[in-house]
């Protein structure tokens, strides 16, 4: 009974009103493009205030009277208006770019009162600044940039996979316009699928995660695409050694409807294919990837707006050979499709609704075709995940100090992992068809955001029902975050987050081709759970802020793909026979110093962390270090503005990383096994790699040496008339040519050998905006 009463008090507090009040509401937007601004602070008399929500909407309910209304947003000039409040009033605020003193960008949001998480729990990086971070081969990448932040550790060198506070990569919820993205890798993980030219806003939560987010254990990365320019056409053309990008946005009907289209394609395969053709090579091979982002929005009336956004991206590795009368073709393809139709509806000056239907798909296919004049053979292995969801969210601005959010989601997910098909002249065989399954998911949440004088709190509850078809799982997840702001710039916070994860990523322990299998919880494999506690303190003074935060996280039912097992299993096994289920724990402390204003801005961070796992079937049941148990992590990121005027900008940037090495499982024994299904009749003979088997008695038995590198960048932007500009960016990755190990293996004599693939690498990129 006490729990029931507590839940009712958390979810539905009663707000009493003692005098006549009215509401100021509206949208905050960019003056030139009409883009709605997320997280802009709207303050009354420099004290009470709210932040605009994910769609730029804000609402303030106040007693009748005269007020000074101020709006601020990072990188924009503040706007101030005088309001005489005698009835409900709509005030739309337009902000223009430009600040005399530049604020730090790759840090926490400074969007005013509503943020309940500390700066070490929540980050709101600015895309303009992130695009000037030194980048390998001139390709700016969001997922690599956030690895400079405390508590976030990268996987193999220069890859996009990352671990947050001791979790695994699949425990990070990554959203694109509210849609989960199930594969974020291009080029075997060296680049992410996110085109920086199409991104408007990024929010990253590591702790104190609000109840409106769920489905993963470690973090939330919420990415919003640009909406399209409502006022005028605008475009960006970017070229780097890796890819070419083109973004174009324009109004369909001025001030009513707009669209944006962004396309990126790698150019790696073009010179290779041209060279193979010029020399008359009968065999050919190559690799390419592309991304397509498209979004349109229609302002039906001041209270209703509709959005449609689509993303499609795919990688393809291929080869064609003709030898000894045998024609062979090989394809390895993987990619995502996401699409969402969203309706924003302002029911009243206090009530804001968002309803959307989305579809997300991830699939990979490994295809081998081989034929002669007399015989034909085909081998196909595939995996896919389809996610169809309907969501609805409500923001209810009851007062300047209290906002209630509620919502829900209904989801149908279809899993088809490790489906294998073999065909030849005589027979056709399909394996693992029984692994296909459908799961239904229902989620409900309520979230309270309160401000009482110097205290800000976010309290919420999320409830999930997951139906596997054979068993139902129910999860109740309380969330709590509290922050106290003193007058002297000192702030303290505590937070508790309980999360559940009903889908699992089975990832091969070796590095190489992507072999990720998404599977759902079953009647045997139960959902993962986590409990995270954190506490921190932050002090702001002059142009600086200093913060420290400690955390402790417990994890239950974590998944581990059996060492040595591969995606294309040599035995006709169900995927559940190739996994171990156990528990985990992670704890540590994060330190950060930021300089937020002036010509030189930046961040110095240090993380001291432990991450461990335990499985009854592994390591004799004893706890062992997780592969991303990097004890020490030091990062320095900075930018110096050399020159800035109305016609030119010059900046210098630098990034330095020093980390303990990853843990790696080195095989104890290697032997020859049976060939994989379908390879017995492969016309070119059974490949040696398909029969190699390895055993691992001691997990993560090898720690790589200390990892470190220094990157430098220089950017010059020349601003021309009519909004045109040209930007050249020069960067050097790994300035002092540190040969960090990327991978280790055992040679034929049993000796461990190091592989390093990233020496010093200079690059240049070009961007033309019009």
GROMACS .gro file of N, CA, C and O in nm, residues 317-358:
model
  168
  317UNK      N    1   3.026  -0.456  -4.963
  317UNK     CA    2   3.156  -0.508  -5.002
  317UNK      C    3   3.133  -0.614  -5.108
  317UNK      O    4   3.043  -0.698  -5.093
  318UNK      N    5   3.210  -0.612  -5.215
  318UNK     CA    6   3.182  -0.705  -5.324
  318UNK      C    7   3.311  -0.745  -5.395
  318UNK      O    8   3.412  -0.673  -5.391
  319UNK      N    9   3.304  -0.860  -5.459
  319UNK     CA   10   3.415  -0.906  -5.543
  319UNK      C   11   3.361  -0.999  -5.650
  319UNK      O   12   3.261  -1.068  -5.629
  320UNK      N   13   3.427  -1.000  -5.765
  320UNK     CA   14   3.391  -1.088  -5.875
  320UNK      C   15   3.519  -1.151  -5.928
  320UNK      O   16   3.618  -1.082  -5.953
  321UNK      N   17   3.517  -1.282  -5.944
  321UNK     CA   18   3.634  -1.352  -5.994
  321UNK      C   19   3.594  -1.450  -6.105
  321UNK      O   20   3.481  -1.501  -6.107
  322UNK      N   21   3.688  -1.473  -6.194
  322UNK     CA   22   3.669  -1.570  -6.303
  322UNK      C   23   3.801  -1.645  -6.319
  322UNK      O   24   3.896  -1.592  -6.376
  323UNK      N   25   3.803  -1.768  -6.266
  323UNK     CA   26   3.929  -1.841  -6.264
  323UNK      C   27   3.902  -1.989  -6.289
  323UNK      O   28   3.812  -2.047  -6.227
  324UNK      N   29   3.977  -2.045  -6.381
  324UNK     CA   30   3.967  -2.189  -6.414
  324UNK      C   31   3.824  -2.228  -6.451
  324UNK      O   32   3.775  -2.335  -6.412
  325UNK      N   33   3.756  -2.138  -6.522
  325UNK     CA   34   3.622  -2.168  -6.567
  325UNK      C   35   3.514  -2.153  -6.460
  325UNK      O   36   3.399  -2.188  -6.484
  326UNK      N   37   3.552  -2.101  -6.341
  326UNK     CA   38   3.456  -2.084  -6.232
  326UNK      C   39   3.429  -1.934  -6.214
  326UNK      O   40   3.522  -1.857  -6.188
  327UNK      N   41   3.305  -1.894  -6.232
  327UNK     CA   42   3.264  -1.756  -6.208
  327UNK      C   43   3.208  -1.745  -6.066
  327UNK      O   44   3.113  -1.814  -6.031
  328UNK      N   45   3.267  -1.656  -5.987
  328UNK     CA   46   3.224  -1.641  -5.848
  328UNK      C   47   3.193  -1.494  -5.819
  328UNK      O   48   3.260  -1.404  -5.869
  329UNK      N   49   3.090  -1.474  -5.741
  329UNK     CA   50   3.053  -1.341  -5.694
  329UNK      C   51   3.033  -1.345  -5.543
  329UNK      O   52   2.977  -1.442  -5.489
  330UNK      N   53   3.080  -1.239  -5.479
  330UNK     CA   54   3.067  -1.231  -5.333
  330UNK      C   55   3.012  -1.094  -5.296
  330UNK      O   56   3.061  -0.992  -5.345
  331UNK      N   57   2.909  -1.091  -5.211
  331UNK     CA   58   2.852  -0.965  -5.164
  331UNK      C   59   2.835  -0.973  -5.012
  331UNK      O   60   2.790  -1.075  -4.959
  332UNK      N   61   2.871  -0.866  -4.947
  332UNK     CA   62   2.838  -0.851  -4.805
  332UNK      C   63   2.773  -0.715  -4.790
  332UNK      O   64   2.838  -0.612  -4.812
  333UNK      N   65   2.645  -0.712  -4.755
  333UNK     CA   66   2.569  -0.587  -4.749
  333UNK      C   67   2.501  -0.574  -4.614
  333UNK      O   68   2.449  -0.672  -4.560
  334UNK      N   69   2.500  -0.453  -4.561
  334UNK     CA   70   2.425  -0.427  -4.438
  334UNK      C   71   2.382  -0.281  -4.435
  334UNK      O   72   2.444  -0.194  -4.497
  335UNK      N   73   2.271  -0.254  -4.365
  335UNK     CA   74   2.223  -0.116  -4.363
  335UNK      C   75   2.095  -0.099  -4.286
  335UNK      O   76   2.035  -0.195  -4.235
  336UNK      N   77   2.051   0.028  -4.276
  336UNK     CA   78   1.931   0.067  -4.203
  336UNK      C   79   1.833   0.139  -4.293
  336UNK      O   80   1.872   0.203  -4.391
  337UNK      N   81   1.708   0.131  -4.254
  337UNK     CA   82   1.604   0.219  -4.305
  337UNK      C   83   1.522   0.266  -4.185
  337UNK      O   84   1.480   0.183  -4.103
  338UNK      N   85   1.504   0.396  -4.171
  338UNK     CA   86   1.414   0.448  -4.068
  338UNK      C   87   1.320   0.549  -4.132
  338UNK      O   88   1.358   0.619  -4.226
  339UNK      N   89   1.198   0.554  -4.083
  339UNK     CA   90   1.102   0.652  -4.133
  339UNK      C   91   1.004   0.682  -4.020
  339UNK      O   92   0.971   0.595  -3.940
  340UNK      N   93   0.958   0.807  -4.014
  340UNK     CA   94   0.866   0.847  -3.909
  340UNK      C   95   0.772   0.955  -3.961
  340UNK      O   96   0.813   1.048  -4.030
  341UNK      N   97   0.645   0.940  -3.928
  341UNK     CA   98   0.542   1.041  -3.955
  341UNK      C   99   0.498   1.094  -3.819
  341UNK      O  100   0.451   1.018  -3.734
  342UNK      N  101   0.514   1.226  -3.799
  342UNK     CA  102   0.491   1.285  -3.668
  342UNK      C  103   0.392   1.400  -3.677
  342UNK      O  104   0.395   1.479  -3.771
  343UNK      N  105   0.305   1.407  -3.576
  343UNK     CA  106   0.207   1.515  -3.567
  343UNK      C  107   0.224   1.586  -3.433
  343UNK      O  108   0.209   1.528  -3.328
  344UNK      N  109   0.257   1.716  -3.439
  344UNK     CA  110   0.261   1.801  -3.321
  344UNK      C  111   0.129   1.875  -3.309
  344UNK      O  112   0.084   1.939  -3.404
  345UNK      N  113   0.068   1.867  -3.190
  345UNK     CA  114  -0.061   1.933  -3.169
  345UNK      C  115  -0.059   2.008  -3.036
  345UNK      O  116  -0.034   1.948  -2.931
  346UNK      N  117  -0.082   2.138  -3.042
  346UNK     CA  118  -0.093   2.219  -2.922
  346UNK      C  119  -0.240   2.227  -2.883
  346UNK      O  120  -0.318   2.303  -2.940
  347UNK      N  121  -0.279   2.146  -2.784
  347UNK     CA  122  -0.419   2.139  -2.744
  347UNK      C  123  -0.464   2.267  -2.675
  347UNK      O  124  -0.577   2.313  -2.693
  348UNK      N  125  -0.375   2.327  -2.596
  348UNK     CA  126  -0.403   2.453  -2.529
  348UNK      C  127  -0.271   2.523  -2.503
  348UNK      O  128  -0.165   2.474  -2.545
  349UNK      N  129  -0.276   2.635  -2.435
  349UNK     CA  130  -0.153   2.707  -2.406
  349UNK      C  131  -0.064   2.631  -2.309
  349UNK      O  132   0.055   2.662  -2.294
  350UNK      N  133  -0.120   2.528  -2.241
  350UNK     CA  134  -0.042   2.450  -2.144
  350UNK      C  135  -0.016   2.307  -2.188
  350UNK      O  136   0.071   2.240  -2.133
  351UNK      N  137  -0.093   2.257  -2.285
  351UNK     CA  138  -0.085   2.117  -2.325
  351UNK      C  139  -0.027   2.102  -2.465
  351UNK      O  140  -0.079   2.160  -2.561
  352UNK      N  141   0.079   2.022  -2.476
  352UNK     CA  142   0.144   1.997  -2.603
  352UNK      C  143   0.150   1.847  -2.626
  352UNK      O  144   0.201   1.773  -2.542
  353UNK      N  145   0.098   1.802  -2.741
  353UNK     CA  146   0.096   1.660  -2.775
  353UNK      C  147   0.186   1.632  -2.895
  353UNK      O  148   0.196   1.713  -2.988
  354UNK      N  149   0.249   1.515  -2.891
  354UNK     CA  150   0.326   1.468  -3.005
  354UNK      C  151   0.290   1.321  -3.029
  354UNK      O  152   0.304   1.237  -2.941
  355UNK      N  153   0.241   1.291  -3.149
  355UNK     CA  154   0.204   1.155  -3.185
  355UNK      C  155   0.280   1.115  -3.312
  355UNK      O  156   0.288   1.195  -3.407
  356UNK      N  157   0.336   0.995  -3.312
  356UNK     CA  158   0.415   0.954  -3.428
  356UNK      C  159   0.403   0.805  -3.451
  356UNK      O  160   0.376   0.726  -3.360
  357UNK      N  161   0.421   0.768  -3.575
  357UNK     CA  162   0.431   0.628  -3.615
  357UNK      C  163   0.564   0.611  -3.687
  357UNK      O  164   0.596   0.689  -3.778
  358UNK      N  165   0.643   0.512  -3.645
  358UNK     CA  166   0.774   0.496  -3.709
  358UNK      C  167   0.802   0.351  -3.745
  358UNK      O  168   0.743   0.257  -3.691
   0.00000   0.00000   0.00000
